[in-house]
Amino acid sequence: MTKEELALEVIERLKKEYPGADCTLDYDQAWKLLVSVRLAAQCTDARVNVVVEDLYARFPDVNALADASVEEIEEIVRPCGLGKSKARDISACMKQVRDLYDGKVPDDFDQLLRLPGVGRKSANLIMGDVFGKPAIVTDTHCIRLVNRIGLVDQIKEPKKVEMALWKIIPPEEGSSFCHRLVYHGREICTARTKPYCDKCCLADICGKYGI
């Protein structure tokens, strides 16, 4: 089975296993997802979803958050960890969205990458979830699983994993595929315990079966 064939089979099986898989960060506007994905670094999505409720209650739009001081933001987002750097990035990012893009999050990948605190993973998440464009989000679950399954060969660097996956994942499937990997990585192909291979829908085609 080629990597392309394996990828298509994995995609179809995960679709059946997790038909409703979606982003687990709560948001109803693009700028809120920008904020949440920055807060999610080294923090659970569940905690981020709680913390941002207070943040948006106090600063309900891009302008309000752009006008807020870093200290005010940090006070609220501290429970997510790395409060000072995250608050600084969020403040600078919202200022640029306000001043350079008229308060609207750009739908261009390169422009997203220029925003403070936005890397390739965040930019891809925005492109896929907000704008419905081809995207591959190489978070820790994605990197772990595609290596175990055999879709990539011992590649750990996020950008290199992303580039390898672009070659074998149909563009229209990338975003949903990565969300399903998150669900599968949390429930079955776990990081902190031995994977539950006996429960895995990919066991018979996985390159690391039983390991």
Short mmCIF file of N, CA and C in Angstrom, two decimals, residues 98-164:
data_model
loop_
_atom_site.label_atom_id
_atom_site.label_comp_id
_atom_site.label_asym_id
_atom_site.label_seq_id
_atom_site.Cartn_x
_atom_site.Cartn_y
_atom_site.Cartn_z
N ARG A 98 -6.71 45.34 13.94
CA ARG A 98 -7.46 46.61 13.90
C ARG A 98 -6.84 47.61 12.92
N ASP A 99 -5.53 47.79 13.01
CA ASP A 99 -4.88 48.87 12.28
C ASP A 99 -4.57 48.53 10.82
N LEU A 100 -4.24 47.26 10.57
CA LEU A 100 -3.82 46.87 9.21
C LEU A 100 -4.93 46.22 8.40
N TYR A 101 -5.90 45.62 9.08
CA TYR A 101 -6.92 44.85 8.37
C TYR A 101 -8.34 45.28 8.70
N ASP A 102 -8.47 46.51 9.19
CA ASP A 102 -9.78 47.09 9.45
C ASP A 102 -10.62 46.22 10.38
N GLY A 103 -9.97 45.57 11.33
CA GLY A 103 -10.67 44.77 12.33
C GLY A 103 -11.07 43.38 11.87
N LYS A 104 -10.68 43.02 10.65
CA LYS A 104 -11.05 41.71 10.12
C LYS A 104 -9.81 40.82 10.00
N VAL A 105 -9.92 39.60 10.45
CA VAL A 105 -8.81 38.66 10.35
C VAL A 105 -8.56 38.33 8.88
N PRO A 106 -7.33 38.47 8.40
CA PRO A 106 -7.06 38.21 6.97
C PRO A 106 -7.24 36.73 6.62
N ASP A 107 -7.68 36.49 5.38
CA ASP A 107 -7.87 35.11 4.93
C ASP A 107 -6.73 34.65 4.03
N ASP A 108 -5.58 35.27 4.22
CA ASP A 108 -4.37 34.93 3.48
C ASP A 108 -3.35 34.32 4.45
N PHE A 109 -2.81 33.16 4.10
CA PHE A 109 -1.92 32.42 5.00
C PHE A 109 -0.70 33.26 5.38
N ASP A 110 -0.06 33.88 4.41
CA ASP A 110 1.16 34.64 4.68
C ASP A 110 0.87 35.86 5.55
N GLN A 111 -0.28 36.47 5.35
CA GLN A 111 -0.64 37.61 6.19
C GLN A 111 -0.91 37.16 7.63
N LEU A 112 -1.52 36.01 7.77
CA LEU A 112 -1.74 35.47 9.12
C LEU A 112 -0.43 35.22 9.84
N LEU A 113 0.55 34.71 9.11
CA LEU A 113 1.85 34.41 9.72
C LEU A 113 2.56 35.67 10.20
N ARG A 114 2.21 36.81 9.66
CA ARG A 114 2.85 38.06 10.08
C ARG A 114 2.27 38.59 11.38
N LEU A 115 1.14 38.06 11.80
CA LEU A 115 0.53 38.53 13.05
C LEU A 115 1.31 37.99 14.24
N PRO A 116 1.51 38.81 15.27
CA PRO A 116 2.24 38.37 16.46
C PRO A 116 1.61 37.13 17.10
N GLY A 117 2.45 36.17 17.42
CA GLY A 117 1.98 34.97 18.10
C GLY A 117 1.33 33.93 17.21
N VAL A 118 1.31 34.17 15.90
CA VAL A 118 0.66 33.23 14.97
C VAL A 118 1.72 32.47 14.19
N GLY A 119 1.76 31.15 14.39
CA GLY A 119 2.66 30.29 13.64
C GLY A 119 1.89 29.51 12.60
N ARG A 120 2.55 28.55 11.98
CA ARG A 120 1.92 27.79 10.90
C ARG A 120 0.71 26.99 11.39
N LYS A 121 0.82 26.42 12.58
CA LYS A 121 -0.30 25.64 13.11
C LYS A 121 -1.54 26.51 13.28
N SER A 122 -1.35 27.67 13.89
CA SER A 122 -2.47 28.59 14.12
C SER A 122 -3.04 29.10 12.80
N ALA A 123 -2.15 29.46 11.89
CA ALA A 123 -2.60 29.99 10.59
C ALA A 123 -3.40 28.95 9.83
N ASN A 124 -2.94 27.70 9.86
CA ASN A 124 -3.67 26.63 9.18
C ASN A 124 -5.04 26.41 9.82
N LEU A 125 -5.09 26.49 11.15
CA LEU A 125 -6.37 26.31 11.83
C LEU A 125 -7.37 27.38 11.41
N ILE A 126 -6.91 28.62 11.35
CA ILE A 126 -7.77 29.72 10.91
C ILE A 126 -8.21 29.51 9.46
N MET A 127 -7.28 29.16 8.60
CA MET A 127 -7.59 28.98 7.18
C MET A 127 -8.64 27.88 6.99
N GLY A 128 -8.49 26.78 7.70
CA GLY A 128 -9.41 25.67 7.53
C GLY A 128 -10.75 25.87 8.20
N ASP A 129 -10.72 26.28 9.47
CA ASP A 129 -11.96 26.34 10.25
C ASP A 129 -12.79 27.59 9.97
N VAL A 130 -12.12 28.71 9.79
CA VAL A 130 -12.85 29.97 9.59
C VAL A 130 -13.19 30.19 8.12
N PHE A 131 -12.21 29.95 7.27
CA PHE A 131 -12.38 30.31 5.86
C PHE A 131 -12.63 29.11 4.94
N GLY A 132 -12.61 27.90 5.49
CA GLY A 132 -12.92 26.72 4.69
C GLY A 132 -11.93 26.44 3.58
N LYS A 133 -10.69 26.85 3.78
CA LYS A 133 -9.66 26.63 2.78
C LYS A 133 -8.79 25.44 3.16
N PRO A 134 -8.06 24.87 2.20
CA PRO A 134 -7.19 23.73 2.51
C PRO A 134 -6.23 24.05 3.65
N ALA A 135 -6.11 23.13 4.58
CA ALA A 135 -5.28 23.38 5.76
C ALA A 135 -4.84 22.06 6.37
N ILE A 136 -3.65 22.04 6.91
CA ILE A 136 -3.15 20.89 7.68
C ILE A 136 -2.55 21.42 8.97
N VAL A 137 -3.16 21.05 10.08
CA VAL A 137 -2.76 21.56 11.40
C VAL A 137 -1.89 20.50 12.09
N THR A 138 -0.60 20.76 12.15
CA THR A 138 0.32 19.78 12.71
C THR A 138 0.54 20.05 14.20
N ASP A 139 -0.46 19.67 15.00
CA ASP A 139 -0.29 19.76 16.44
C ASP A 139 0.38 18.48 16.94
N THR A 140 0.50 18.35 18.25
CA THR A 140 1.23 17.19 18.80
C THR A 140 0.53 15.87 18.48
N HIS A 141 -0.81 15.87 18.48
CA HIS A 141 -1.53 14.64 18.15
C HIS A 141 -1.25 14.23 16.71
N CYS A 142 -1.35 15.19 15.81
CA CYS A 142 -1.12 14.92 14.39
C CYS A 142 0.28 14.34 14.18
N ILE A 143 1.29 14.98 14.75
CA ILE A 143 2.68 14.54 14.55
C ILE A 143 2.88 13.13 15.10
N ARG A 144 2.36 12.87 16.30
CA ARG A 144 2.51 11.55 16.90
C ARG A 144 1.82 10.47 16.07
N LEU A 145 0.60 10.73 15.68
CA LEU A 145 -0.18 9.70 15.00
C LEU A 145 0.30 9.41 13.58
N VAL A 146 0.61 10.45 12.81
CA VAL A 146 1.01 10.17 11.43
C VAL A 146 2.35 9.45 11.39
N ASN A 147 3.19 9.64 12.41
CA ASN A 147 4.42 8.87 12.50
C ASN A 147 4.14 7.43 12.88
N ARG A 148 3.27 7.21 13.84
CA ARG A 148 2.94 5.85 14.26
C ARG A 148 2.26 5.07 13.14
N ILE A 149 1.33 5.72 12.47
CA ILE A 149 0.56 5.06 11.42
C ILE A 149 1.45 4.72 10.23
N GLY A 150 2.44 5.58 9.98
CA GLY A 150 3.33 5.36 8.85
C GLY A 150 3.07 6.28 7.67
N LEU A 151 2.31 7.34 7.91
CA LEU A 151 2.07 8.31 6.84
C LEU A 151 3.30 9.18 6.60
N VAL A 152 4.11 9.38 7.64
CA VAL A 152 5.41 10.02 7.49
C VAL A 152 6.43 9.14 8.19
N ASP A 153 7.69 9.32 7.83
CA ASP A 153 8.75 8.44 8.34
C ASP A 153 9.66 9.17 9.31
N GLN A 154 9.33 9.02 10.60
CA GLN A 154 10.15 9.57 11.67
C GLN A 154 10.47 11.05 11.46
N ILE A 155 9.43 11.82 11.18
CA ILE A 155 9.57 13.26 11.04
C ILE A 155 8.87 13.91 12.23
N LYS A 156 9.60 14.72 12.96
CA LYS A 156 9.03 15.35 14.16
C LYS A 156 8.82 16.85 14.03
N GLU A 157 9.56 17.48 13.12
CA GLU A 157 9.44 18.93 12.97
C GLU A 157 8.11 19.28 12.32
N PRO A 158 7.30 20.13 12.99
CA PRO A 158 5.94 20.41 12.50
C PRO A 158 5.86 20.81 11.04
N LYS A 159 6.72 21.73 10.59
CA LYS A 159 6.63 22.18 9.20
C LYS A 159 6.95 21.05 8.23
N LYS A 160 7.92 20.22 8.56
CA LYS A 160 8.27 19.10 7.68
C LYS A 160 7.15 18.08 7.63
N VAL A 161 6.50 17.85 8.77
CA VAL A 161 5.34 16.95 8.78
C VAL A 161 4.24 17.52 7.89
N GLU A 162 3.98 18.81 8.05
CA GLU A 162 2.96 19.47 7.24
C GLU A 162 3.25 19.31 5.75
N MET A 163 4.49 19.58 5.35
CA MET A 163 4.85 19.48 3.93
C MET A 163 4.71 18.05 3.41
N ALA A 164 5.06 17.07 4.24
CA ALA A 164 4.93 15.67 3.84
C ALA A 164 3.46 15.29 3.66
#
